[in-house]
């Protein structure tokens, strides 16, 4: 004789569970949960303008944290170029296009790979005056500054270069990005270097 899993639940819990299900089905309390939650910006998805790639990305939300991890140290320049192109794509058709892009890195990364080139940015059609470049001493400082920038809503998007990213810090960062509608892109240290 097979038993329904609910048969083993004590009677008091069964009654409470049934009452909760009835409330959910009736929509009771729907307004109170929404009122207590912070407002969430309507999601838009990343689009690179290439249908095959856009389909492969499966409509990734723009207001989120997206990480790119190069396979090796040789791939860092290509990954940086891709992030810059993605940043420009995100900014192009957005209501925040008049806001600057924040690009944060670690000082150690500047010594390893150098900084973005002003001449190279101009060649790509980027106005260096619309880009805020900053360097921090530690990964934690980069992540903190990205979170603060996302929460402030003063930048079109924020890009950070970090070797490692703490789970709690990236969770806070993802929440700030989603709540404020600010895309955040992370360039992580290459796999071969980690």
Coordinates of C-alpha atoms in Angstrom, one line a residue:
X1 CA 0.0 0.0 0.0
X2 CA 1.6 3.3 -1.1
X3 CA 1.2 6.3 1.0
X4 CA 0.9 9.9 0.0
X5 CA 3.9 11.9 1.5
X6 CA 1.4 14.2 3.2
X7 CA 0.1 11.3 5.2
X8 CA 3.1 11.4 7.4
X9 CA 2.8 15.1 8.3
X10 CA 1.3 15.7 11.7
X11 CA -2.4 16.8 11.6
X12 CA -1.7 20.3 12.8
X13 CA 0.8 21.0 10.1
X14 CA -1.5 19.5 7.5
X15 CA -4.2 21.9 8.4
X16 CA -1.8 24.9 8.3
X17 CA -0.4 23.7 5.0
X18 CA -3.9 23.5 3.5
X19 CA -4.8 26.9 4.9
X20 CA -1.6 28.4 3.3
X21 CA -2.4 26.7 0.0
X22 CA -5.9 28.1 0.1
X23 CA -4.6 31.6 0.8
X24 CA -2.1 31.4 -2.1
X25 CA -4.8 30.2 -4.5
X26 CA -7.1 33.0 -3.4
X27 CA -4.3 35.6 -3.8
X28 CA -4.6 36.7 -0.1
X29 CA -1.5 38.6 1.0
X30 CA -0.3 39.2 -2.6
X31 CA -0.3 43.0 -2.1
X32 CA 1.6 42.9 1.2
X33 CA 4.5 40.9 -0.2
X34 CA 4.9 43.2 -3.1
X35 CA 4.8 46.3 -0.9
X36 CA 7.5 45.0 1.4
X37 CA 9.9 44.1 -1.5
X38 CA 12.1 46.8 -3.0
X39 CA 11.1 47.9 -6.5
X40 CA 12.7 45.9 -9.3
X41 CA 13.5 47.5 -12.6
X42 CA 11.9 45.8 -15.6
X43 CA 14.4 43.4 -17.1
X44 CA 15.9 43.8 -20.5
X45 CA 18.2 41.3 -22.0
X46 CA 21.6 41.4 -23.5
X47 CA 21.7 41.6 -27.3
X48 CA 24.8 41.6 -29.4
X49 CA 22.8 42.0 -32.6
X50 CA 23.8 38.6 -33.9
X51 CA 20.8 36.3 -33.7
X52 CA 22.8 33.1 -33.3
X53 CA 24.8 34.5 -30.4
X54 CA 21.8 36.2 -28.9
X55 CA 20.0 32.8 -29.0
X56 CA 23.0 31.1 -27.4
X57 CA 23.0 33.6 -24.6
X58 CA 19.3 32.8 -24.0
X59 CA 18.3 36.3 -23.2
X60 CA 20.6 37.0 -20.3
X61 CA 19.3 39.8 -18.2
X62 CA 21.2 43.1 -18.6
X63 CA 20.6 44.3 -15.0
X64 CA 22.8 41.6 -13.5
X65 CA 26.4 40.6 -12.9
X66 CA 28.1 38.8 -15.8
X67 CA 31.5 37.3 -15.4
X68 CA 34.0 36.5 -18.1
X69 CA 37.0 34.2 -17.3
X70 CA 39.7 34.0 -20.0
X71 CA 41.1 30.5 -20.6
X72 CA 44.7 31.7 -20.3
X73 CA 46.8 34.8 -19.9
X74 CA 47.1 35.0 -23.7
X75 CA 43.3 35.5 -23.8
X76 CA 43.1 38.5 -21.4
X77 CA 43.4 41.1 -24.2
X78 CA 40.6 39.5 -26.3
X79 CA 38.4 39.1 -23.2
X80 CA 39.0 42.8 -22.3
X81 CA 38.0 43.8 -25.9
X82 CA 34.9 41.7 -25.7
X83 CA 33.9 43.3 -22.4
X84 CA 34.4 46.7 -23.9
X85 CA 32.3 45.8 -26.9
X86 CA 29.6 44.4 -24.6
X87 CA 29.7 47.5 -22.4
X88 CA 29.2 49.7 -25.5
X89 CA 26.4 47.6 -26.7
X90 CA 24.7 47.8 -23.4
X91 CA 25.1 51.5 -23.2
X92 CA 24.1 52.3 -26.9
X93 CA 20.3 51.8 -26.8
X94 CA 19.7 52.6 -23.2
X95 CA 18.2 55.5 -21.3
X96 CA 21.4 55.8 -19.4
X97 CA 23.5 56.5 -22.5
X98 CA 24.4 59.9 -21.2
X99 CA 26.0 58.4 -18.1
X100 CA 29.6 57.3 -18.0
X101 CA 30.9 53.8 -17.9
X102 CA 32.9 52.9 -14.7
X103 CA 35.9 50.7 -15.3
X104 CA 37.6 49.5 -12.1
X105 CA 40.7 47.3 -11.8
X106 CA 43.3 46.2 -9.3
X107 CA 46.6 48.0 -9.3
X108 CA 48.3 44.6 -9.6
X109 CA 46.4 44.0 -12.8
X110 CA 47.6 47.3 -14.2
X111 CA 51.2 46.1 -13.7
X112 CA 50.4 42.7 -15.3
X113 CA 48.4 43.8 -18.3
X114 CA 48.4 47.6 -18.5
X115 CA 45.6 50.0 -18.7
X116 CA 43.1 50.7 -21.5
X117 CA 44.6 52.8 -24.2
X118 CA 43.1 56.2 -24.9
X119 CA 44.1 56.0 -28.6
X120 CA 42.7 52.5 -28.8
X121 CA 39.4 53.6 -27.3
X122 CA 39.1 56.4 -29.8
X123 CA 39.9 53.9 -32.6
X124 CA 36.9 51.8 -31.3
X125 CA 34.7 54.8 -31.3
X126 CA 34.7 55.3 -27.6
X127 CA 34.9 58.8 -26.1
X128 CA 37.5 58.4 -23.3
X129 CA 35.7 61.3 -21.6
X130 CA 32.7 59.0 -21.1
X131 CA 34.8 56.4 -19.3
X132 CA 35.8 56.6 -15.6
X133 CA 39.0 54.6 -15.0
X134 CA 40.0 53.8 -11.4
X135 CA 42.3 51.3 -9.7
X136 CA 42.0 49.8 -6.2
X137 CA 44.5 47.9 -4.1
X138 CA 42.5 44.7 -3.5
X139 CA 39.7 42.7 -5.2
X140 CA 37.4 43.4 -2.2
X141 CA 37.8 47.2 -2.8
X142 CA 37.0 46.8 -6.5
X143 CA 33.8 44.8 -5.7
X144 CA 32.8 47.3 -3.0
X145 CA 33.2 50.2 -5.4
X146 CA 31.3 48.4 -8.1
X147 CA 28.4 47.7 -5.6
X148 CA 28.3 51.4 -4.5
X149 CA 28.4 52.6 -8.1
X150 CA 25.5 50.2 -9.1
X151 CA 23.5 51.4 -6.1
X152 CA 24.1 55.1 -6.8
X153 CA 22.7 54.8 -10.3
X154 CA 25.2 57.4 -11.6
X155 CA 26.8 55.2 -14.2
X156 CA 25.4 53.5 -17.3
X157 CA 27.2 50.3 -16.2
X158 CA 30.2 49.2 -14.2
X159 CA 33.1 47.0 -15.2
X160 CA 35.5 45.4 -12.8
X161 CA 38.7 43.4 -13.2
X162 CA 39.3 41.1 -10.3
X163 CA 41.4 38.0 -9.6
X164 CA 38.9 36.4 -7.3
X165 CA 35.4 37.3 -6.3
X166 CA 33.9 36.5 -2.9
X167 CA 30.5 34.9 -3.0
X168 CA 28.8 37.3 -0.5
X169 CA 30.3 40.3 -2.3
X170 CA 29.0 39.1 -5.7
X171 CA 25.6 38.4 -4.2
X172 CA 25.4 41.9 -2.9
X173 CA 26.6 43.2 -6.2
X174 CA 24.0 41.2 -8.1
X175 CA 21.3 42.5 -5.8
X176 CA 22.4 46.1 -6.4
X177 CA 22.6 45.6 -10.2
X178 CA 19.1 44.1 -10.3
X179 CA 17.5 46.7 -8.0
X180 CA 19.0 49.7 -9.8
X181 CA 19.0 48.2 -13.4
X182 CA 22.7 48.7 -13.6
X183 CA 24.6 46.1 -15.6
X184 CA 27.9 44.9 -14.0
X185 CA 30.6 43.1 -15.9
X186 CA 33.4 41.3 -14.2
X187 CA 36.6 40.2 -15.9
X188 CA 38.2 37.5 -13.7
X189 CA 41.8 36.4 -13.7
X190 CA 42.6 33.8 -16.4
X191 CA 42.1 30.2 -15.5
X192 CA 45.7 29.4 -16.0
X193 CA 46.8 32.1 -13.6
X194 CA 44.3 31.4 -10.8

